[in-house]
Amino acid sequence: MKPGRADRVWSVDEHLADILGKIRPLEPIALQLLDAQGCVLTEDVTAPAALPPFDNSSMDGYAVRIADVEGASEEFPAVLAVVGDVAAGSGELPAVGPGEAARIMTGAPLPPGAEAVVPVEWTDGGLGGGPATTMAGSGTAEVRVHRSVDARAHVRARGSDVTAGELVLPAGTLLGPAQIGLLAAIGRGTVSVRPRPRVVVVSTGSELVPPGESLAHGQIHDSNSFMLTACARAAGALAYRVGAVDDDPATLRAALEDQLVRADAVVTSGGVSVGAYDVVKEALSGLPAEEGRVDFRRLAMQPGKPQGFGRIGPDRTPLFALPGNPVSSYVSFELFVRPALRALMGLEPADRTTVRAVCPEGVASSPKGRRQYLRGRHDPATGEVTLVGGSGSHLVKALAGADALIVVPEDATSVAPGAELDAILLD
Amino acid sequence: MKPGRADRVWSVDEHLADILGKIRPLEPIALQLLDAQGCVLTEDVTAPAALPPFDNSSMDGYAVRIADVEGASEEFPAVLAVVGDVAAGSGELPAVGPGEAARIMTGAPLPPGAEAVVPVEWTDGGLGGGPATTMAGSGTAEVRVHRSVDARAHVRARGSDVTAGELVLPAGTLLGPAQIGLLAAIGRGTVSVRPRPRVVVVSTGSELVPPGESLAHGQIHDSNSFMLTACARAAGALAYRVGAVDDDPATLRAALEDQLVRADAVVTSGGVSVGAYDVVKEALSGLPAEEGRVDFRRLAMQPGKPQGFGRIGPDRTPLFALPGNPVSSYVSFELFVRPALRALMGLEPADRTTVRAVCPEGVASSPKGRRQYLRGRHDPATGEVTLVGGSGSHLVKALAGADALIVVPEDATSVAPGAELDAILLD
C-alpha cells in the first residue's frame, strides 16, 4: 500500500469516533418483562390506571368509622360489632355502618363506610382480652378498640403511588429489577426495548487448538475466542463463540457468511497486521462495494496498533477485526467494541470509570507517539496503581491479575516514579 | 405465640448473621470455560506446560543469527539468503545457518539456528528496494537487513508468561473474561467452580393477577415475582419465576415441594405477618422436624419488619420468606438474600458500596428502635443524597427512581437537614 492518507496513523479517539459514528442502535422489539432486564426502554411508559387501584389497608386490623373510636382507650375501649372479614383480593365487601367494624388484612380494599384502619395491636383482636398480637380470632362478634385513629390512618389511597395516565418510565430508561417491578405493578407484561446485541466471535490462526486438546509443535491454545466471548457477555451482549478459523481467506469468508444471519456484530481476532498470512485483512480488504467495506488501520497505541473496522453483508453488520495477541485483543475490545455494543443497546457508550492514580514505580519506557495501555492493579485505599507484568502483549497471566488499564499518554516516553496517570478501572 | 425469646425483635445484623451462619457454599462442579464466567474457582489451577510453549516471534520479519547482521545499515545492508518461511502453526522449521535468514510471522516458532528477529520494517522485505512495510514479497531468494539486533530481540521466550507447573489462578478466584482467557491459554477446557445458585421465586396472594391481564375489584398485579427474579439474576443466580400462589397453605406447600428439586434457594414474598391469611407463615411454621424448619421473626427495621428464614426439604434448601409489600421485599432481598446468594457462590457476601452522604432535606420522622431504609438518589459529584418518595412500602414508582438506600439508624427518630447518613449504592 502506498503511503498517504489511507495509510496514516489514527489516534485512539479518532478510531473510536469513526466506529461510533457508524453504529446505529438496534431496532426496538417487544420483549416479555424478564427478558427485558438490562435493556433500554424505547417507549414512554404511562400507567393505564391508578396504583394502588383502590384504597387499601397498610396494616392487619379493623376498618372503622372515626367517630366510633374517638376517645377510645384500653380502660374505656370502643366496642364495635364485627360485620365481616376483608382479605387481600376480596371482591364483595361488607359495608361498615355506625358502631361496626370489619376485620381487614394488609393490602385488602377498604370496605364502604370505613374511614380508617385500627391496627390489631391497638385492639383486643376480638378475643375480649388485652392487646392482641395477631389476627387469630376469626368469626368473633365484637372487637374492643383501645385507641382512636385519624381519618385515613393506615389507608393507602388509590393512586398514591401512581395516578392513571402518569408517565412512570421515560424512553431511555435502563431496566433493572426495580423498573421491572414497577412495569409489572402497572400491569405491563411486555415492553418495547432495544434487544441485547448478538455478537459472533471468531478467532483466526492455523496454529490454534481448542483448550482441552493437546498441542503439536508450533501450536498454541485458542484463548481469544473464549476471552472475547466472555467480554461480550460482560458488556451485556448475547455472544456466540464460533472458535478458531484457519488462515485461509476463503474459509474465513465462508464462516462469516454463515454467521451473519445471527449477528448484530462480529468480532474477529488475529490476521490484521503486515504479515504474509494475515487472513482477516486478506479476506476483507477491498470487498466489492455491495458486500460492505472494512478498513484496516494503524493506530497510535500499544498494544493494539493494527485494527480493522467496517460493516459487511446485506445488513451492513459492524465487524471489529482485532489484533491477535491476547492482550492486544482484550485492550481493543475494551476501548472499541464495548462502547460500540453499548451504543447498539442504546446505552451511553462509555461506562468505565477512569481515575487519576499515583504510579509509585513509574514507567521506564513507553513508545513515543503511541498511547500505551499497561496492565495494573488499583488500590482505592491509597489511590495508587501498580504495574502488573510488562508491556508484552502475550502476557496473559498478568492480564488476569490486573484490575485496571494504566494509560501512558502519546507524548510520554517514560513516567517518573510517583507521577499521576489515568487508570481505567475494569471489573 | 407467647412473648419471650422466640418472639423477641431481631436486629438487621442478627438476622443476617443467622442466615449466613446457616448457608454453605454450593458443591463445586466441573463446567465448560464459558459456563464458568462469573463463578468462583474451587481448585488451584497450575499450568501443565510453559506459556508460550516455544520461543516465538513478536513481529513479522526475518529470523536471523546475530553475527550476520552486526553493523548492518541501510547504506551497508547485510544480505542474507532466505531459506524458508515460518508461519504461526508451522510444524517443520527450516534451520537458519550462517548467512541465512527465514521469513517469520508474529507468533511463529523461532527456527533452529536463529537468535533474533529483525522486523520487516528494518529490511527491504526481500524486494531489493527501500524499507518494506509488509511481508508481501514471498519466495524471494535474499533479504537486505538494514539494522543490527541484539540476541533474543523480538523473541518471546518459552515460559516468559507462565512456567510449567506454575500456579496461575488460586482457588477462590472469580472468573471474568481475562481469567477465562488465561485458562484457555494454558489449555484448560473445563474448571471446577461453584455453580450459580438456582433460585425459585414464588409470590403469594389471592389478590395477585399476572401483568397483561385485567383486574377485578380488589385485585392487583403481581410485581414481586418479577422484581425478585430480576434481583436474583442481577445477583448472579439462575432464577425461575413460579409466579403467584393463592393464599392456601396446602397449595403453597405443594408448589414448594414441586419446586425444591430445582432449587438451591427459595424466595417467597407475602404472607409472613400477623394477619389471618398469612399463608407462608401458616404453611411453614412448625414444620415436622424431618421437613426442616422456618423461623418467622420481627425485625427492628422499616420496611421489612416481618421476615422468615429457614431450611426446608431433604436437602435443607434455604428459604427466604420476605414480606409482601413491594418495597419491603426489595429491601429485604438486598439486605438478606443477595448476600446469601453470594455466599452460596463462594463470594464475599457483602458487595454493595456504602458511602457517607449529606442529606440536605433531612428526615422528618423515623420509627424509634427500628433501622429505616429510605429510597434515595445519590449524586457522586456533590456527595449528597436526596429522598425519593416517602416511607410507604407500597411506593414502587419511587423505588424505580432510586439508586440508593438511605439508612436512618435505630436510635434516630428524625434527621436534621444537612446531616450525614449512610447510603447503600444500588446498581
PDB file of C-alpha atoms in Angstrom, chain A residues 1 33-35 37 51-54 58 60 85-91 93 103 105-107 109 120-121 133-136 156-157 160-162 166-169 176-189 206-207 211-213 215 217-223 225-227 229-231 233-234 241 247 273-278 305 325 330 393-402, chain B residues 1 33-35 37 51-54 58 60 85-91 93 103 105-107 109 120-121 133-136 156-157 160-162 166-169 176-189 206-207 211-213 215 217-223 225-227 229-231 233-234 241 247 273-278 305 325 330 393-402:
ATOM      1  CA  MET A   1       0.000   0.000   0.000  1.00  0.00           C
ATOM      2  CA  LEU A  33     -40.655  -8.249  31.121  1.00  0.00           C
ATOM      3  CA  LEU A  34     -37.974 -10.581  32.436  1.00  0.00           C
ATOM      4  CA  ASP A  35     -36.320 -10.844  29.029  1.00  0.00           C
ATOM      5  CA  GLN A  37     -33.766  -6.930  32.089  1.00  0.00           C
ATOM      6  CA  LEU A  51     -51.728   2.416  41.562  1.00  0.00           C
ATOM      7  CA  PRO A  52     -52.837   1.263  44.060  1.00  0.00           C
ATOM      8  CA  PRO A  53     -56.053   0.699  42.100  1.00  0.00           C
ATOM      9  CA  PHE A  54     -58.187   1.094  45.257  1.00  0.00           C
ATOM     10  CA  SER A  58     -51.448  -0.911  55.168  1.00  0.00           C
ATOM     11  CA  ASP A  60     -53.699  -6.056  59.655  1.00  0.00           C
ATOM     12  CA  ASP A  85     -63.757 -10.105  57.077  1.00  0.00           C
ATOM     13  CA  VAL A  86     -61.814  -8.438  54.273  1.00  0.00           C
ATOM     14  CA  ALA A  87     -58.790 -10.276  52.899  1.00  0.00           C
ATOM     15  CA  ALA A  88     -56.490  -9.098  50.134  1.00  0.00           C
ATOM     16  CA  GLY A  89     -58.257  -9.992  46.911  1.00  0.00           C
ATOM     17  CA  SER A  90     -61.728  -9.857  48.451  1.00  0.00           C
ATOM     18  CA  GLY A  91     -64.300  -8.943  45.841  1.00  0.00           C
ATOM     19  CA  LEU A  93     -67.007  -6.035  50.727  1.00  0.00           C
ATOM     20  CA  ARG A 103     -61.560  -7.270  60.095  1.00  0.00           C
ATOM     21  CA  MET A 105     -55.765  -7.636  56.206  1.00  0.00           C
ATOM     22  CA  THR A 106     -52.801  -5.758  54.732  1.00  0.00           C
ATOM     23  CA  GLY A 107     -53.497  -4.872  51.108  1.00  0.00           C
ATOM     24  CA  PRO A 109     -59.670  -2.977  49.962  1.00  0.00           C
ATOM     25  CA  VAL A 120     -54.792  -5.210  65.504  1.00  0.00           C
ATOM     26  CA  GLU A 121     -52.205  -4.341  68.172  1.00  0.00           C
ATOM     27  CA  THR A 133     -50.575  -9.572  68.632  1.00  0.00           C
ATOM     28  CA  THR A 134     -52.176 -11.450  65.746  1.00  0.00           C
ATOM     29  CA  MET A 135     -55.469 -11.655  63.855  1.00  0.00           C
ATOM     30  CA  ALA A 136     -56.065 -15.096  65.295  1.00  0.00           C
ATOM     31  CA  ARG A 156     -53.049   3.649  51.245  1.00  0.00           C
ATOM     32  CA  ALA A 157     -55.062   5.854  48.960  1.00  0.00           C
ATOM     33  CA  SER A 160     -50.996   7.417  45.960  1.00  0.00           C
ATOM     34  CA  ASP A 161     -48.124   5.681  44.147  1.00  0.00           C
ATOM     35  CA  VAL A 162     -49.093   6.359  40.520  1.00  0.00           C
ATOM     36  CA  GLU A 166     -48.960   9.277  34.599  1.00  0.00           C
ATOM     37  CA  LEU A 167     -45.615   8.806  32.850  1.00  0.00           C
ATOM     38  CA  VAL A 168     -43.819   6.274  35.016  1.00  0.00           C
ATOM     39  CA  LEU A 169     -40.725   5.425  32.962  1.00  0.00           C
ATOM     40  CA  GLY A 176     -33.211  -3.153  36.346  1.00  0.00           C
ATOM     41  CA  PRO A 177     -35.131  -5.102  38.975  1.00  0.00           C
ATOM     42  CA  ALA A 178     -36.988  -2.107  40.420  1.00  0.00           C
ATOM     43  CA  GLN A 179     -38.091  -0.839  36.996  1.00  0.00           C
ATOM     44  CA  ILE A 180     -39.278  -4.331  36.077  1.00  0.00           C
ATOM     45  CA  GLY A 181     -41.221  -4.396  39.346  1.00  0.00           C
ATOM     46  CA  LEU A 182     -42.874  -1.089  38.512  1.00  0.00           C
ATOM     47  CA  LEU A 183     -43.795  -2.231  35.000  1.00  0.00           C
ATOM     48  CA  ALA A 184     -45.370  -5.406  36.403  1.00  0.00           C
ATOM     49  CA  ALA A 185     -47.184  -3.382  39.061  1.00  0.00           C
ATOM     50  CA  ILE A 186     -48.902  -1.225  36.438  1.00  0.00           C
ATOM     51  CA  GLY A 187     -49.842  -4.352  34.501  1.00  0.00           C
ATOM     52  CA  ARG A 188     -47.325  -4.314  31.670  1.00  0.00           C
ATOM     53  CA  GLY A 189     -46.432  -7.841  30.553  1.00  0.00           C
ATOM     54  CA  SER A 206      -3.848 -22.144  11.786  1.00  0.00           C
ATOM     55  CA  GLU A 207      -1.788 -22.539  14.962  1.00  0.00           C
ATOM     56  CA  PRO A 211      -8.315 -25.879  25.099  1.00  0.00           C
ATOM     57  CA  GLY A 212      -8.562 -29.454  26.306  1.00  0.00           C
ATOM     58  CA  GLU A 213      -6.749 -30.802  23.237  1.00  0.00           C
ATOM     59  CA  LEU A 215      -0.559 -29.280  21.152  1.00  0.00           C
ATOM     60  CA  HIS A 217       4.953 -28.264  17.997  1.00  0.00           C
ATOM     61  CA  GLY A 218       4.249 -24.714  16.902  1.00  0.00           C
ATOM     62  CA  GLN A 219       0.622 -24.813  18.059  1.00  0.00           C
ATOM     63  CA  ILE A 220      -0.983 -22.866  20.893  1.00  0.00           C
ATOM     64  CA  HIS A 221      -4.369 -22.965  22.532  1.00  0.00           C
ATOM     65  CA  ASP A 222      -7.100 -20.660  21.276  1.00  0.00           C
ATOM     66  CA  SER A 223      -7.766 -18.270  24.120  1.00  0.00           C
ATOM     67  CA  SER A 225     -12.388 -16.644  21.215  1.00  0.00           C
ATOM     68  CA  PHE A 226     -13.153 -17.577  24.833  1.00  0.00           C
ATOM     69  CA  MET A 227     -11.934 -14.316  26.314  1.00  0.00           C
ATOM     70  CA  THR A 229     -16.973 -14.088  24.110  1.00  0.00           C
ATOM     71  CA  ALA A 230     -16.783 -13.539  27.857  1.00  0.00           C
ATOM     72  CA  CYS A 231     -16.010  -9.833  27.272  1.00  0.00           C
ATOM     73  CA  ARG A 233     -21.301 -11.184  27.658  1.00  0.00           C
ATOM     74  CA  ALA A 234     -19.880  -8.967  30.382  1.00  0.00           C
ATOM     75  CA  ARG A 241     -18.233 -18.342  20.122  1.00  0.00           C
ATOM     76  CA  ASP A 247      -5.545 -18.806   7.984  1.00  0.00           C
ATOM     77  CA  SER A 273      -1.137  -6.927  10.665  1.00  0.00           C
ATOM     78  CA  VAL A 274       1.505  -6.690   7.912  1.00  0.00           C
ATOM     79  CA  GLY A 275       2.418 -10.398   7.756  1.00  0.00           C
ATOM     80  CA  ALA A 276       2.129 -12.694   4.772  1.00  0.00           C
ATOM     81  CA  TYR A 277      -0.714 -14.750   6.271  1.00  0.00           C
ATOM     82  CA  ASP A 278      -2.893 -12.023   7.709  1.00  0.00           C
ATOM     83  CA  LYS A 305      -1.633  -0.982  16.693  1.00  0.00           C
ATOM     84  CA  ASN A 325      -2.146 -11.047  20.616  1.00  0.00           C
ATOM     85  CA  TYR A 330      -8.525  -7.583  25.202  1.00  0.00           C
ATOM     86  CA  SER A 393       1.090  -8.247  24.563  1.00  0.00           C
ATOM     87  CA  HIS A 394       1.400 -12.018  25.061  1.00  0.00           C
ATOM     88  CA  LEU A 395       1.388 -11.768  28.875  1.00  0.00           C
ATOM     89  CA  VAL A 396      -1.999 -13.303  29.679  1.00  0.00           C
ATOM     90  CA  LYS A 397      -1.201 -14.192  33.272  1.00  0.00           C
ATOM     91  CA  ALA A 398      -0.514 -10.550  34.116  1.00  0.00           C
ATOM     92  CA  LEU A 399      -3.715  -9.522  32.342  1.00  0.00           C
ATOM     93  CA  ALA A 400      -5.663 -11.960  34.521  1.00  0.00           C
ATOM     94  CA  GLY A 401      -4.092 -10.360  37.595  1.00  0.00           C
ATOM     95  CA  ALA A 402      -4.935  -6.789  36.603  1.00  0.00           C
TER      96      ALA A 402
ATOM     97  CA  MET B   1     -47.367 -17.206  70.432  1.00  0.00           C
ATOM     98  CA  LEU B  33     -14.973 -22.462  30.479  1.00  0.00           C
ATOM     99  CA  LEU B  34     -17.634 -20.123  29.167  1.00  0.00           C
ATOM    100  CA  ASP B  35     -20.262 -21.557  31.518  1.00  0.00           C
ATOM    101  CA  GLN B  37     -17.979 -16.958  33.767  1.00  0.00           C
ATOM    102  CA  LEU B  51       3.340 -20.489  28.062  1.00  0.00           C
ATOM    103  CA  PRO B  52       4.308 -19.607  25.397  1.00  0.00           C
ATOM    104  CA  PRO B  53       5.103 -23.275  24.731  1.00  0.00           C
ATOM    105  CA  PHE B  54       8.006 -22.358  22.437  1.00  0.00           C
ATOM    106  CA  SER B  58       6.675 -10.988  18.363  1.00  0.00           C
ATOM    107  CA  ASP B  60       6.536 -10.065  11.249  1.00  0.00           C
ATOM    108  CA  ASP B  85       9.047 -19.330   5.542  1.00  0.00           C
ATOM    109  CA  VAL B  86       7.739 -19.782   9.087  1.00  0.00           C
ATOM    110  CA  ALA B  87       4.083 -19.075   9.719  1.00  0.00           C
ATOM    111  CA  ALA B  88       2.258 -19.340  13.038  1.00  0.00           C
ATOM    112  CA  GLY B  89       1.404 -23.004  13.378  1.00  0.00           C
ATOM    113  CA  SER B  90       4.314 -24.196  11.236  1.00  0.00           C
ATOM    114  CA  GLY B  91       5.402 -27.660  12.258  1.00  0.00           C
ATOM    115  CA  LEU B  93      11.075 -25.434  10.633  1.00  0.00           C
ATOM    116  CA  ARG B 103      10.843 -15.183   6.900  1.00  0.00           C
ATOM    117  CA  MET B 105       5.330 -14.205  11.104  1.00  0.00           C
ATOM    118  CA  THR B 106       4.113 -12.988  14.501  1.00  0.00           C
ATOM    119  CA  GLY B 107       3.604 -15.944  16.810  1.00  0.00           C
ATOM    120  CA  PRO B 109       8.206 -20.575  16.296  1.00  0.00           C
ATOM    121  CA  VAL B 120      10.226  -6.418   8.280  1.00  0.00           C
ATOM    122  CA  GLU B 121      10.330  -2.618   8.535  1.00  0.00           C
ATOM    123  CA  THR B 133       6.078  -2.044   5.094  1.00  0.00           C
ATOM    124  CA  THR B 134       4.601  -5.517   4.639  1.00  0.00           C
ATOM    125  CA  MET B 135       5.694  -9.112   4.194  1.00  0.00           C
ATOM    126  CA  ALA B 136       4.412  -9.057   0.625  1.00  0.00           C
ATOM    127  CA  ARG B 156       9.022 -14.146  23.171  1.00  0.00           C
ATOM    128  CA  ALA B 157      10.784 -16.786  25.201  1.00  0.00           C
ATOM    129  CA  SER B 160       8.041 -15.979  29.632  1.00  0.00           C
ATOM    130  CA  ASP B 161       4.331 -15.670  30.512  1.00  0.00           C
ATOM    131  CA  VAL B 162       3.871 -18.833  32.595  1.00  0.00           C
ATOM    132  CA  GLU B 166       3.257 -22.577  37.956  1.00  0.00           C
ATOM    133  CA  LEU B 167       0.142 -21.698  39.950  1.00  0.00           C
ATOM    134  CA  VAL B 168      -1.761 -19.333  37.668  1.00  0.00           C
ATOM    135  CA  LEU B 169      -5.088 -18.907  39.456  1.00  0.00           C
ATOM    136  CA  GLY B 176     -14.029 -12.871  34.443  1.00  0.00           C
ATOM    137  CA  PRO B 177     -13.039 -12.552  30.799  1.00  0.00           C
ATOM    138  CA  ALA B 178      -9.292 -12.232  31.437  1.00  0.00           C
ATOM    139  CA  GLN B 179      -9.205 -15.242  33.757  1.00  0.00           C
ATOM    140  CA  ILE B 180     -11.158 -17.290  31.220  1.00  0.00           C
ATOM    141  CA  GLY B 181      -8.641 -16.201  28.592  1.00  0.00           C
ATOM    142  CA  LEU B 182      -5.766 -17.377  30.785  1.00  0.00           C
ATOM    143  CA  LEU B 183      -7.411 -20.740  31.484  1.00  0.00           C
ATOM    144  CA  ALA B 184      -7.949 -21.281  27.750  1.00  0.00           C
ATOM    145  CA  ALA B 185      -4.369 -20.228  27.031  1.00  0.00           C
ATOM    146  CA  ILE B 186      -2.974 -22.925  29.332  1.00  0.00           C
ATOM    147  CA  GLY B 187      -5.265 -25.469  27.705  1.00  0.00           C
ATOM    148  CA  ARG B 188      -7.982 -25.864  30.309  1.00  0.00           C
ATOM    149  CA  GLY B 189     -11.345 -26.648  28.701  1.00  0.00           C
ATOM    150  CA  SER B 206     -55.089 -14.485  46.181  1.00  0.00           C
ATOM    151  CA  GLU B 207     -55.317 -10.871  45.020  1.00  0.00           C
ATOM    152  CA  PRO B 211     -49.301  -8.323  34.346  1.00  0.00           C
ATOM    153  CA  GLY B 212     -51.020  -8.193  30.993  1.00  0.00           C
ATOM    154  CA  GLU B 213     -54.319  -9.464  32.449  1.00  0.00           C
ATOM    155  CA  LEU B 215     -58.002  -6.635  37.258  1.00  0.00           C
ATOM    156  CA  HIS B 217     -62.061  -5.126  42.047  1.00  0.00           C
ATOM    157  CA  GLY B 218     -59.705  -5.825  44.925  1.00  0.00           C
ATOM    158  CA  GLN B 219     -57.051  -7.373  42.700  1.00  0.00           C
ATOM    159  CA  ILE B 220     -53.579  -6.045  41.905  1.00  0.00           C
ATOM    160  CA  HIS B 221     -50.868  -7.120  39.516  1.00  0.00           C
ATOM    161  CA  ASP B 222     -48.162  -9.453  40.734  1.00  0.00           C
ATOM    162  CA  SER B 223     -44.972  -7.425  40.658  1.00  0.00           C
ATOM    163  CA  SER B 225     -42.231 -12.352  41.470  1.00  0.00           C
ATOM    164  CA  PHE B 226     -40.884 -10.360  38.522  1.00  0.00           C
ATOM    165  CA  MET B 227     -38.859  -7.944  40.597  1.00  0.00           C
ATOM    166  CA  THR B 229     -36.490 -12.855  39.862  1.00  0.00           C
ATOM    167  CA  ALA B 230     -34.695  -9.907  38.301  1.00  0.00           C
ATOM    168  CA  CYS B 231     -32.950  -9.207  41.639  1.00  0.00           C
ATOM    169  CA  ARG B 233     -30.395 -12.651  38.255  1.00  0.00           C
ATOM    170  CA  ALA B 234     -28.682  -9.352  38.970  1.00  0.00           C
ATOM    171  CA  ARG B 241     -40.199 -17.313  38.408  1.00  0.00           C
ATOM    172  CA  ASP B 247     -53.385 -17.842  49.966  1.00  0.00           C
ATOM    173  CA  SER B 273     -47.116 -11.030  59.022  1.00  0.00           C
ATOM    174  CA  VAL B 274     -49.702 -11.244  61.767  1.00  0.00           C
ATOM    175  CA  GLY B 275     -52.793 -11.395  59.549  1.00  0.00           C
ATOM    176  CA  ALA B 276     -55.368 -14.137  59.420  1.00  0.00           C
ATOM    177  CA  TYR B 277     -54.391 -15.249  55.901  1.00  0.00           C
ATOM    178  CA  ASP B 278     -50.614 -15.186  56.167  1.00  0.00           C
ATOM    179  CA  LYS B 305     -40.353  -5.948  59.827  1.00  0.00           C
ATOM    180  CA  ASN B 325     -45.120  -5.073  50.164  1.00  0.00           C
ATOM    181  CA  TYR B 330     -36.956  -5.376  47.539  1.00  0.00           C
ATOM    182  CA  SER B 393     -43.634   0.399  51.424  1.00  0.00           C
ATOM    183  CA  HIS B 394     -46.135   0.350  48.544  1.00  0.00           C
ATOM    184  CA  LEU B 395     -44.389   3.168  46.635  1.00  0.00           C
ATOM    185  CA  VAL B 396     -42.970   1.260  43.668  1.00  0.00           C
ATOM    186  CA  LYS B 397     -42.570   4.266  41.395  1.00  0.00           C
ATOM    187  CA  ALA B 398     -40.224   5.935  43.859  1.00  0.00           C
ATOM    188  CA  LEU B 399     -38.280   2.706  44.244  1.00  0.00           C
ATOM    189  CA  ALA B 400     -37.792   2.595  40.474  1.00  0.00           C
ATOM    190  CA  GLY B 401     -36.431   6.145  40.623  1.00  0.00           C
ATOM    191  CA  ALA B 402     -33.930   5.447  43.394  1.00  0.00           C
TER     192      ALA B 402
END
